[in-house]
Short mmCIF file of C-alpha atoms and ligand atoms in Angstrom, two decimals:
data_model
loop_
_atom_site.label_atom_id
_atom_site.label_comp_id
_atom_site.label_asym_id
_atom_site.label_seq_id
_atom_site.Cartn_x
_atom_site.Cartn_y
_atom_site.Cartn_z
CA UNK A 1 11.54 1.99 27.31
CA UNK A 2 14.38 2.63 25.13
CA UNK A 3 15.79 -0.08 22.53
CA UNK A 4 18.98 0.32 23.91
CA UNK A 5 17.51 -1.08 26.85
CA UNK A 6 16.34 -4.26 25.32
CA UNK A 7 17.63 -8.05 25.39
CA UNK A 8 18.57 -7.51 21.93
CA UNK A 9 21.63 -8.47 19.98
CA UNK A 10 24.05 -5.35 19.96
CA UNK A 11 24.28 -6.12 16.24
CA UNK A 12 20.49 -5.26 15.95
CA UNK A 13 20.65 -2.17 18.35
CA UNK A 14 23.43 -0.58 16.27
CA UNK A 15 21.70 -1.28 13.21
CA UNK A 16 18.57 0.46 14.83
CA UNK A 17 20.97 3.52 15.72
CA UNK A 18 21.86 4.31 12.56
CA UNK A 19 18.40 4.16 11.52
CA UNK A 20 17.52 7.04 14.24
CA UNK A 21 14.70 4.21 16.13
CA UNK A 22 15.57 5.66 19.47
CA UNK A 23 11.82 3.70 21.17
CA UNK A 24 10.22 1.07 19.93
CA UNK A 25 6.34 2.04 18.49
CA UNK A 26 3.18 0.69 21.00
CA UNK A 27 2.80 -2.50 18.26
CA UNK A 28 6.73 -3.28 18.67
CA UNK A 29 6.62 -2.60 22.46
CA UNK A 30 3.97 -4.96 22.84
CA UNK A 31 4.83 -7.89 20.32
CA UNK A 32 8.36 -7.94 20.26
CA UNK A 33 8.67 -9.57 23.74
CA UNK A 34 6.25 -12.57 22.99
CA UNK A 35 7.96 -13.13 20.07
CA UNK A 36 11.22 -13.73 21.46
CA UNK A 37 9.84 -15.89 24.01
CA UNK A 38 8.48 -18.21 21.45
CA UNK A 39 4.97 -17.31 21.37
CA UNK A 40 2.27 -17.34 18.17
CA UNK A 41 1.16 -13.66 18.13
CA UNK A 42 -1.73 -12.52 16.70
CA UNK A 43 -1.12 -8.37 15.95
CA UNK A 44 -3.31 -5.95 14.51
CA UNK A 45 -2.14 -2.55 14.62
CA UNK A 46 -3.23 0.34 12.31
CA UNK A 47 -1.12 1.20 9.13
CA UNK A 48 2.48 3.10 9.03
CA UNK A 49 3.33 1.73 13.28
CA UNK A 50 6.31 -0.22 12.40
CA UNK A 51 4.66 -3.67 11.88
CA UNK A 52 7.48 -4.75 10.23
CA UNK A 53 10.16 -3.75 12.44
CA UNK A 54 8.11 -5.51 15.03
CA UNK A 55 8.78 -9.28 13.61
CA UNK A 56 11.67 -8.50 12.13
CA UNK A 57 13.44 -7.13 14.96
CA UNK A 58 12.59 -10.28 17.24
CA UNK A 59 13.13 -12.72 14.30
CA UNK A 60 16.51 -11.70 13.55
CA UNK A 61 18.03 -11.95 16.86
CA UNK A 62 16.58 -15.33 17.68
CA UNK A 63 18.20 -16.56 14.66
CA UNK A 64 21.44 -14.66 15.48
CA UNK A 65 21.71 -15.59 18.48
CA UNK A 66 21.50 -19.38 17.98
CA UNK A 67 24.70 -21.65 19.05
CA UNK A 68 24.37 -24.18 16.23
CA UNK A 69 24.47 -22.41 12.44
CA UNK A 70 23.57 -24.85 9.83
CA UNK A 71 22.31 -22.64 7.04
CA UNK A 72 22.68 -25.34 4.00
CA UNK A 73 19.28 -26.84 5.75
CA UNK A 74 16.99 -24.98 4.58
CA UNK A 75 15.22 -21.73 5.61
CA UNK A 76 14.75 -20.67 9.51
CA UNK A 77 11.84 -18.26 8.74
CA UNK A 78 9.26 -17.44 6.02
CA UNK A 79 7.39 -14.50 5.80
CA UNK A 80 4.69 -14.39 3.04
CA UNK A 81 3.15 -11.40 1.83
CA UNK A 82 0.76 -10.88 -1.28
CA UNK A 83 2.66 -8.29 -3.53
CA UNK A 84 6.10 -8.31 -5.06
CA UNK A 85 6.73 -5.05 -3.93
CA UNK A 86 5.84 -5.89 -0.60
CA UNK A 87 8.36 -8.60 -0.83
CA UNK A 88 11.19 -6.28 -1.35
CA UNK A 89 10.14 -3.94 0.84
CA UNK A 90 10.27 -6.00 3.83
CA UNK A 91 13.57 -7.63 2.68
CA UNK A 92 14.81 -4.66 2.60
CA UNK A 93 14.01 -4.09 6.31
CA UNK A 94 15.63 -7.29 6.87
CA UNK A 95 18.60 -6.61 4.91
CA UNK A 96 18.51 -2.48 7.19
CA UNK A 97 18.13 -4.27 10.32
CA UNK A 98 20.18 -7.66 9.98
CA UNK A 99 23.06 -5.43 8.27
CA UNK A 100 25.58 -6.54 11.27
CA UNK A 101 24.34 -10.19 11.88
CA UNK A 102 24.79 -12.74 10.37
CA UNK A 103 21.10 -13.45 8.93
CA UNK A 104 21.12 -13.88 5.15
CA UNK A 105 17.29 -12.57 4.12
CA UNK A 106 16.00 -12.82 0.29
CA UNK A 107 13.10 -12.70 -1.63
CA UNK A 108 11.50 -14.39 -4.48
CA UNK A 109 9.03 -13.48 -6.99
CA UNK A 110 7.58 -14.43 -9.66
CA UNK A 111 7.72 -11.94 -13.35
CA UNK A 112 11.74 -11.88 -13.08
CA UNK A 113 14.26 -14.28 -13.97
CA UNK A 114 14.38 -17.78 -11.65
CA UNK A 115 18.28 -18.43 -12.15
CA UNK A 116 19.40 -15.46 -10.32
CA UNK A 117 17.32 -16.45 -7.73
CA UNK A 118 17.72 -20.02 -7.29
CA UNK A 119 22.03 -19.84 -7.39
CA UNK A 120 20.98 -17.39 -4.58
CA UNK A 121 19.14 -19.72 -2.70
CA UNK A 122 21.68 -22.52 -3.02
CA UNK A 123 24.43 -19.82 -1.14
CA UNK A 124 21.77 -20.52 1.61
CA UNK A 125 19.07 -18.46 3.15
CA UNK A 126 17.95 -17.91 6.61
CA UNK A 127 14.88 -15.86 6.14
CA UNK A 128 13.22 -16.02 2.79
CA UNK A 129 10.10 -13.10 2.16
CA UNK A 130 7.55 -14.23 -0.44
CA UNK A 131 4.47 -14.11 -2.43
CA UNK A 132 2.89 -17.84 -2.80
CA UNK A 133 3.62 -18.25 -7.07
CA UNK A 134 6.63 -18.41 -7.61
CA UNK A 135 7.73 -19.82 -4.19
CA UNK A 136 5.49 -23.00 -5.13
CA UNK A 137 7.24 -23.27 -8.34
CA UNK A 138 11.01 -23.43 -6.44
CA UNK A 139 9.09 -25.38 -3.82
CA UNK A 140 8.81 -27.84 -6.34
CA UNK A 141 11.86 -27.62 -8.00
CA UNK A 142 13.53 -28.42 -4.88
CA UNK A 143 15.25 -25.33 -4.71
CA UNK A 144 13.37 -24.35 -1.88
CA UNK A 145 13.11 -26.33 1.18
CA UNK A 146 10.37 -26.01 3.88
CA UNK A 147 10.91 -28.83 6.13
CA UNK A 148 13.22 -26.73 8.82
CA UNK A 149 11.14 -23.49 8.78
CA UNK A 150 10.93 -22.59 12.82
CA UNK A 151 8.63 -19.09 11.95
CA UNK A 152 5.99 -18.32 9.64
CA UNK A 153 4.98 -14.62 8.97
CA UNK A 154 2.00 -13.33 7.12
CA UNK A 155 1.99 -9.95 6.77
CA UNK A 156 -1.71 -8.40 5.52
CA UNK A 157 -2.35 -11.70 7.11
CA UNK A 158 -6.03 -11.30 6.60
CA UNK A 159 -5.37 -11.01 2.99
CA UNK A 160 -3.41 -13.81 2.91
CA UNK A 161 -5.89 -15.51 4.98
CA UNK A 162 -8.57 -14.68 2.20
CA UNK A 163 -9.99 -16.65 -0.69
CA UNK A 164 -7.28 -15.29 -3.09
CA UNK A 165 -4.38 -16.79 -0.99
CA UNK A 166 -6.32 -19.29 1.04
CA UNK A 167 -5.49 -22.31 -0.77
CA UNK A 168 -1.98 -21.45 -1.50
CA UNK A 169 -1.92 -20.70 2.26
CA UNK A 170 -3.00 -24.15 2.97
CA UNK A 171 -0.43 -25.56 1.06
CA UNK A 172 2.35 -23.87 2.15
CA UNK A 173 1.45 -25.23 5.90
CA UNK A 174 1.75 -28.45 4.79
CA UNK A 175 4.93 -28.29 3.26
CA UNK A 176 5.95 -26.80 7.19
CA UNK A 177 6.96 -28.91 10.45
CA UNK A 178 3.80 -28.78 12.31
CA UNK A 179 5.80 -27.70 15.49
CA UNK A 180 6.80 -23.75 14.84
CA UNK A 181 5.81 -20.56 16.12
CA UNK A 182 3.08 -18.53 13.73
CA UNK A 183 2.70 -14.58 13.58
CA UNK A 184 -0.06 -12.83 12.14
CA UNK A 185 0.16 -9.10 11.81
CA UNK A 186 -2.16 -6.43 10.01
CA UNK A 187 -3.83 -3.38 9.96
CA UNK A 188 -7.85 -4.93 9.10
CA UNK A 189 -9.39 -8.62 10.50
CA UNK A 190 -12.79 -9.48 10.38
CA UNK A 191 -14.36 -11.96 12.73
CA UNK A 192 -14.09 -14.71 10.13
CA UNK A 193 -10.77 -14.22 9.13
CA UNK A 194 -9.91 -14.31 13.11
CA UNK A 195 -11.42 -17.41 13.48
CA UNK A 196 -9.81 -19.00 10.52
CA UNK A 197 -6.46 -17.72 11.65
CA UNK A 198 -6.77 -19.07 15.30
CA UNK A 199 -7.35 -22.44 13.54
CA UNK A 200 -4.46 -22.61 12.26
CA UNK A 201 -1.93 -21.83 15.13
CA UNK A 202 -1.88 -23.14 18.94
CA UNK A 203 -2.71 -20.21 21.91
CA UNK A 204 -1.94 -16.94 20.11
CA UNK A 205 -1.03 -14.21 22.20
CA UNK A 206 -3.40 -11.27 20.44
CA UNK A 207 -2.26 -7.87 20.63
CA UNK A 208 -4.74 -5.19 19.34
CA UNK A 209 -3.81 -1.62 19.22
CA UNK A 210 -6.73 1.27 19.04
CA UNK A 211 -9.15 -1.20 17.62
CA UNK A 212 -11.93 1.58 17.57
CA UNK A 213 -10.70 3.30 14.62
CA UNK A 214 -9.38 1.43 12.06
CA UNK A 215 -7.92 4.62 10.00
CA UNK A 216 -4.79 5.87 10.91
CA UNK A 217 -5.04 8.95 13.55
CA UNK A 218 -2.24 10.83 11.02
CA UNK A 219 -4.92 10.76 7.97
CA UNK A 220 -7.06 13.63 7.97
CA UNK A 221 -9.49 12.08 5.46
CA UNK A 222 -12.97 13.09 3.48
CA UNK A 223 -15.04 12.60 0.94
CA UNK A 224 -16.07 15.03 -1.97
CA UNK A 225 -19.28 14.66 -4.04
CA UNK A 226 -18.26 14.53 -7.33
CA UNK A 227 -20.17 13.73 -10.81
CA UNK A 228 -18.32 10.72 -12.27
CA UNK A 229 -17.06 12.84 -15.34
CA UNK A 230 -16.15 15.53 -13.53
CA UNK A 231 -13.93 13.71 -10.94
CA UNK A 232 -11.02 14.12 -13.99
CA UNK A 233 -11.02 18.14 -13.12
CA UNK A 234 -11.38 17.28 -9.77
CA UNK A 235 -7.90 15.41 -9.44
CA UNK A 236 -6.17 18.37 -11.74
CA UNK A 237 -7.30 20.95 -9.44
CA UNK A 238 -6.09 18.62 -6.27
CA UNK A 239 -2.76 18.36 -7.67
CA UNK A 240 -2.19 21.78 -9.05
CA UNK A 241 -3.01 23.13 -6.04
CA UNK A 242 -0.12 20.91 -4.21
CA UNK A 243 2.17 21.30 -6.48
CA UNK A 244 5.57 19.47 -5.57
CA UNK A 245 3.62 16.98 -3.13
CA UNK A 246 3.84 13.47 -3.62
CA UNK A 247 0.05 12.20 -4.44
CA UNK A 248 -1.01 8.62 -4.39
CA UNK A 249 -4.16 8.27 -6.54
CA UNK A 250 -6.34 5.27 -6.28
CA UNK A 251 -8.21 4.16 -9.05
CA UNK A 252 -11.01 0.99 -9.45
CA UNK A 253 -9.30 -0.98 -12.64
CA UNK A 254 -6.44 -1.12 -15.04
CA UNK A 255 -7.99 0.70 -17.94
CA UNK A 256 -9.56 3.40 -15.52
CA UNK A 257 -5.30 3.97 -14.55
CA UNK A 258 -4.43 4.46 -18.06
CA UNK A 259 -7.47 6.74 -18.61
CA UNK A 260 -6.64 8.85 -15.59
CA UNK A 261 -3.06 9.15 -16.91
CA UNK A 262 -4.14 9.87 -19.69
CA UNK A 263 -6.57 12.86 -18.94
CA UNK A 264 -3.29 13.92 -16.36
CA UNK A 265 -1.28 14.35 -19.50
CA UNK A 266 -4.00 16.47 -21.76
CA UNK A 267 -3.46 18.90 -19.13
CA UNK A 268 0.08 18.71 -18.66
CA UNK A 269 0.02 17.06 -15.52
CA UNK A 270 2.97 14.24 -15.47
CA UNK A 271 2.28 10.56 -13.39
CA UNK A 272 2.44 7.11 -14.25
CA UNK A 273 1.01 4.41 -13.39
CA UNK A 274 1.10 1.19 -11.44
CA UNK A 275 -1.44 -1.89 -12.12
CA UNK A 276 -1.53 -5.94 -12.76
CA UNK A 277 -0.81 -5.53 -16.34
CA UNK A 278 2.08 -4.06 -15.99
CA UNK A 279 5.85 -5.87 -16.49
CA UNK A 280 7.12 -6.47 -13.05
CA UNK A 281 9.99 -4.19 -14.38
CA UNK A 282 8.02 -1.37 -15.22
CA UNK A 283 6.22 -1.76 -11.78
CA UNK A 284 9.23 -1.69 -9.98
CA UNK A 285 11.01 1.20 -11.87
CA UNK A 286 7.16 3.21 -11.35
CA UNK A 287 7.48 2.64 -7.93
CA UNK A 288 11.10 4.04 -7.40
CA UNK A 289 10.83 7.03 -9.55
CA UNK A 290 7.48 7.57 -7.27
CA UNK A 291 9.63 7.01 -4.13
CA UNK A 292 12.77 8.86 -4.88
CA UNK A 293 10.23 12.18 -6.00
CA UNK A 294 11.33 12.24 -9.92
CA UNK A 295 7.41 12.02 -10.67
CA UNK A 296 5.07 12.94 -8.28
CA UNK A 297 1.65 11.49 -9.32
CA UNK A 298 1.42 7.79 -9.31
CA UNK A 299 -2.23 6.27 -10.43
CA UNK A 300 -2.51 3.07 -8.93
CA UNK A 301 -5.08 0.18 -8.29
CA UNK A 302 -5.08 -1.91 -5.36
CA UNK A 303 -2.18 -3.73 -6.07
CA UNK A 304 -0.39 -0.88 -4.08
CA UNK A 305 -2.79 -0.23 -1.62
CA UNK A 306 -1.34 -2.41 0.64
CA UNK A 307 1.97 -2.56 3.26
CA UNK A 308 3.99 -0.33 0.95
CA UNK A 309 5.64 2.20 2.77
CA UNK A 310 6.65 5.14 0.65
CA UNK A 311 7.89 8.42 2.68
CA UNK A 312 6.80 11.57 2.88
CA UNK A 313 3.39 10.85 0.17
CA UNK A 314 1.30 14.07 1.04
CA UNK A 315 -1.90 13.15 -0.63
CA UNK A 316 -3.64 10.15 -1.36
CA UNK A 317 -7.25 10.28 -3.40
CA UNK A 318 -9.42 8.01 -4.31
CA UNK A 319 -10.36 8.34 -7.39
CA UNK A 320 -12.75 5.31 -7.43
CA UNK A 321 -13.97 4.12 -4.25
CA UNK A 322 -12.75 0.61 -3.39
CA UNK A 323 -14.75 -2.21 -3.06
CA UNK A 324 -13.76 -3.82 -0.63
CA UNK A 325 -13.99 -1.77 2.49
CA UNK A 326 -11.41 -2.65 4.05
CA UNK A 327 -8.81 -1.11 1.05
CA UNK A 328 -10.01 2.01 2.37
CA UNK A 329 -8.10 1.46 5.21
CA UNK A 330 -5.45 0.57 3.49
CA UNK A 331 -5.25 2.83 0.54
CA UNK A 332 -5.78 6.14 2.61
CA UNK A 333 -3.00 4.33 5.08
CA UNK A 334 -0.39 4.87 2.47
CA UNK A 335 -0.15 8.52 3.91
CA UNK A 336 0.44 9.86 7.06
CA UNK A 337 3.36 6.56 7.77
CA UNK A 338 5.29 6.78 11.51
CA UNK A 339 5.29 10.43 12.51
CA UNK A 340 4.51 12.06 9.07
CA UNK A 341 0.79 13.53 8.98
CA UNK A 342 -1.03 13.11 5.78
CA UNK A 343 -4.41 13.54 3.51
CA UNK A 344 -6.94 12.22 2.00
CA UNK A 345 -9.82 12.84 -0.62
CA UNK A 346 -12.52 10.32 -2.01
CA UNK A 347 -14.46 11.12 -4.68
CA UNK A 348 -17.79 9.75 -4.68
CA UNK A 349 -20.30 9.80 -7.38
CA UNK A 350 -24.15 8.85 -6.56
CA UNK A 351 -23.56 5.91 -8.32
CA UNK A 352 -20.85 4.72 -5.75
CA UNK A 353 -23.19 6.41 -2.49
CA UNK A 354 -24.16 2.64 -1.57
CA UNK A 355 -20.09 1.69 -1.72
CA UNK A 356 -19.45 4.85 0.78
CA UNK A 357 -22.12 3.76 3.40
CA UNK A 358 -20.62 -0.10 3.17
CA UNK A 359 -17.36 1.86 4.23
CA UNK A 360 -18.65 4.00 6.41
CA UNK A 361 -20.39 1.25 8.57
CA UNK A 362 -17.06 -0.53 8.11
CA UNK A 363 -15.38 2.33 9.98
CA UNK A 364 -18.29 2.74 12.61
CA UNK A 365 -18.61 6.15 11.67
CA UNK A 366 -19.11 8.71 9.05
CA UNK A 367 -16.31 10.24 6.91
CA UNK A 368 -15.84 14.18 6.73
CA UNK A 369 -17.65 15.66 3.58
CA UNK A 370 -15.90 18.39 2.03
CA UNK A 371 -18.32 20.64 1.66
CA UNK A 372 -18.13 22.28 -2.34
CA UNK A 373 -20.36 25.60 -3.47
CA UNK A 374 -22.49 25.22 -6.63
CA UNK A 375 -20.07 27.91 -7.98
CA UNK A 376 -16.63 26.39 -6.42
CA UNK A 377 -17.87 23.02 -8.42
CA UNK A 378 -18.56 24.78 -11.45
CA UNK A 379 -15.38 26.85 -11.44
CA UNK A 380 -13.17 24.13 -10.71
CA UNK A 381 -14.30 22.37 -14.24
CA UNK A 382 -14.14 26.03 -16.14
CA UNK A 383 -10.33 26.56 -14.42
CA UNK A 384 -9.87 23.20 -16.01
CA UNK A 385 -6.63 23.31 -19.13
CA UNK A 386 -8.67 21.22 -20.36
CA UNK A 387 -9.28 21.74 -24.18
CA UNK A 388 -12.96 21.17 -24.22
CA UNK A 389 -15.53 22.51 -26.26
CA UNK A 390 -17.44 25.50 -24.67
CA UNK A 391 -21.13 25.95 -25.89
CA UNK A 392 -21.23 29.20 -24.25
CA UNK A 393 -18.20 30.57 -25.68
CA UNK A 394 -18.91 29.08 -29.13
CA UNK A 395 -22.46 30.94 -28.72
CA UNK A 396 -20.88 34.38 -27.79
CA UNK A 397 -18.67 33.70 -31.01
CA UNK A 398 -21.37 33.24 -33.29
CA UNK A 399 -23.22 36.36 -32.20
CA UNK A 400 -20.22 38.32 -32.11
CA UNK A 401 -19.53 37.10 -36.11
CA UNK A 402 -23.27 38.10 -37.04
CA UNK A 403 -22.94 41.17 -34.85
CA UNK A 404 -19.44 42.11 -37.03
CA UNK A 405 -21.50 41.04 -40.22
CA UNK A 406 -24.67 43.39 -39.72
CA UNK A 407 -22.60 46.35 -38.70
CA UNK A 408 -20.08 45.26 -41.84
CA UNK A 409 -23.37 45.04 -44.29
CA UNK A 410 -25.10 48.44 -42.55
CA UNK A 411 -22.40 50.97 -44.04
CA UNK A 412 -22.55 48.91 -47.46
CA UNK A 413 -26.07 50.00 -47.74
CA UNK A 414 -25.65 53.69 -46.73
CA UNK A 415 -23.14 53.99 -49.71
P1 ADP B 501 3.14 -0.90 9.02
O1 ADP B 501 3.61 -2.22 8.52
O2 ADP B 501 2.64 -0.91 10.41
O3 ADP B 501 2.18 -0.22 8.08
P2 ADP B 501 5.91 -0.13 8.54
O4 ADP B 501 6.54 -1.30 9.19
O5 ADP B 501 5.91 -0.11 7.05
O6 ADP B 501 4.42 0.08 9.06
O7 ADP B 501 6.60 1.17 9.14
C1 ADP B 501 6.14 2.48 8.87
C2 ADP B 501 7.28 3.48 8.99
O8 ADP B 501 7.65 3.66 10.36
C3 ADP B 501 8.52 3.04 8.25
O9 ADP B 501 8.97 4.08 7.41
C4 ADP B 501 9.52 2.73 9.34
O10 ADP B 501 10.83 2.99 8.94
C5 ADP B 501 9.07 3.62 10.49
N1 ADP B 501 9.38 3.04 11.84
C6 ADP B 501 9.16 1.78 12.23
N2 ADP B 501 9.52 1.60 13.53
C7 ADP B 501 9.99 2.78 13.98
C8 ADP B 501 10.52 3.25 15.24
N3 ADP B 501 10.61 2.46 16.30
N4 ADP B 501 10.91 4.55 15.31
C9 ADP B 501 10.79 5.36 14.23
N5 ADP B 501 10.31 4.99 13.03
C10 ADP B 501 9.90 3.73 12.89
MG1 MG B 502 3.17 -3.43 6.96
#
């Protein structure tokens, strides 16, 4: 089935033209019809299948479509997310797909300027894409009002669902009209999380695409065995030999980002970086000189390792192993996005073996090892431009200085 076949609104289908969606992905095929007929939807497809498309799509011709417009309400829909760039992201989607309707979508965040925001929200919104922070604060400012929202979206729902967001979860519901339709979507849920989310909502419809394999069948990932101090030559060698390709790397913490960017630059390798501590600003501008190609190495923690969908990113390594095993998922899901094909290298020390068989029983099977020769290994750090100091060379110096010495000294005594 085509989207031009669809009970859409033509101002949606011509928006969808111009954006080349000729067919709707399996995840939109299968949720965007409950969704216009009301229904809480529980969805759980892996990463880069048009999740977004598949609420926003339904979403913005239900509230196109309706007879009575009374914007100066209060918001129709809010969909919640956990990172600012996620937020824009999807508004941008909105904004893409809603370009000939009359839906007005925005975001808020927090780490920018309210006023901007809040004279925006008094024009009136329709759809409003958020993380919990700063929403609460507007919330309680008054300059946001809950009391009329018909849909609720969380996107990396089981994130949101999770003890970080929980409670701010909670009390978003309660600022909601208990009567409204509730959509879950994500690429990861755990039993737990499942239960919790079915809690909240009446009769979800659950839609569950290839549940066997959690990674994304356009990642052709592995893992590498790789001494914690080496995994620095590692990375150079990974990017110089794709030079030009976009490479994601993920790293465990803030300080291990900077130190990785650091070691990138000693061997004139230019990235940047993208972590917590950073000014929302700087983030931001990271992220779009990463996007638009002007740098091709971004070192990231898992800030980014969810939702955002960045074109054409060739490579992504991790650096560090996550945690959580579910980021693997995620992180190596920032690759290989709708059609594209992609890549992906872990490097795993011993010390982070008993990390890789948490994620490995977490994806119900083992990852690909790269297999690397003694020598390969040991070349890989020599080929390094790394300045480092070389005992053997500095050995072969000193011998060839006493060698030039004795044979110096040798003629002296003949004379
Ligand atoms: P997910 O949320 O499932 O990880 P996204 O919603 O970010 O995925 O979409 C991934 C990519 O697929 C985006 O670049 C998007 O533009 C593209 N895409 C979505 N739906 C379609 C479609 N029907 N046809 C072609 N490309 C699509
Ligand atoms: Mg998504």
């Amino acid at each position: 089935m085509k989207f031009e076949d669809y009970h859409i609104n033509p101002a949606i289908k011509k928006a969808l033209d111009k954006l080349g969606f000729k067919k709707p992905t399996d995840i939109q095929f299968k949720a965007i019809p409950p969704i216009l007929k009301g229904e809480d939807v529980l969805a759980i497809a892996q990463t880069g299948t048009g999740k977004t498309a598949a609420f926003a799509i339904p979403v913005l011709h239900l509230l196109h479509e309706r007879k009575q417009y009374a914007r100066q309400d209060g918001i129709k829909c809010l969909v919640m997310v956990p990172t600012r760039e996620l937020a824009i992201q999807i508004t941008e989607v909105f904004h893409t797909l809603g370009k000939h309707t009359r839906v007005e979508t925005m975001t808020v965040f927090g780490g920018v300027e309210q006023a901007p925001q809040i004279s925006k929200l008094e024009d009136g919104i329709d759809v409003l894409v958020a993380t919990p922070g700063r929403m609460f604060d507007l919330v309680s400012q008054g300059h946001i009002r809950l009391e009329r929202v018909e849909i609720l979206i969380l996107d990396e729902a089981d994130h949101m669902l999770d003890l970080g967001f929980i409670k701010d979860i909670r009390d978003v519901l309660r600022h909601l009209p208990r009567k409204r339709q509730t959509l879950f979507f994500s690429a990861t849920i755990n039993e737990h999380i499942k239960d919790l989310a079915y809690s909240l909502v009446t009769k979800p419809i659950r839609i569950q695409i290839s549940p066997k394999d959690p990674v994304s069948k356009n990642v052709d990932h592995s893992v590498a065995y790789i001494g914690m101090d080496d995994k620095r030559f590692f990375l150079e060698r990974v990017i110089k030999e794709n030079e030009g390709s976009k490479i994601l790397v993920f790293v465990r913490t803030k300080v291990r980002a900077e130190r990785v960017f650091a070691a990138m630059e000693r061997v004139g390798i230019k990235s940047e970086t993208l972590h917590g501590d950073k000014e929302q600003v700087d983030r931001l501008a990271a992220l779009n000189r990463f996007k638009k190609g002007e740098v091709k190495v971004l070192v990231a923690t898992d800030v980014s390792s969810r939702g955002i969908d960045i074109p054409s990113v060739e490579y992504v390594v991790n650096y560090d192993l996550p945690d959580v095993p579910e980021n693997y998922v995620h992180r190596v899901g920032r690759t290989g996005r709708g059609t594209q094909k992609g890549k992906s290298v872990s490097f795993c020390s011993p010390e982070e073996k008993p990390i890789l068989d948490v994620i490995e029983e977490y994806l119900g099977k083992p990852i690909k090892v790269l297999d690397i020769e003694k020598q390969d290994y040991n070349a890989t750090i020599d080929f390094s431009s790394e300045v480092k100091p070389d005992l053997k060379s500095l050995m072969k110096e000193i011998h060839d200085f006493e060698d030039a010495t004795k044979k110096k000294k040798k003629p002296k005594k003949k004379k």
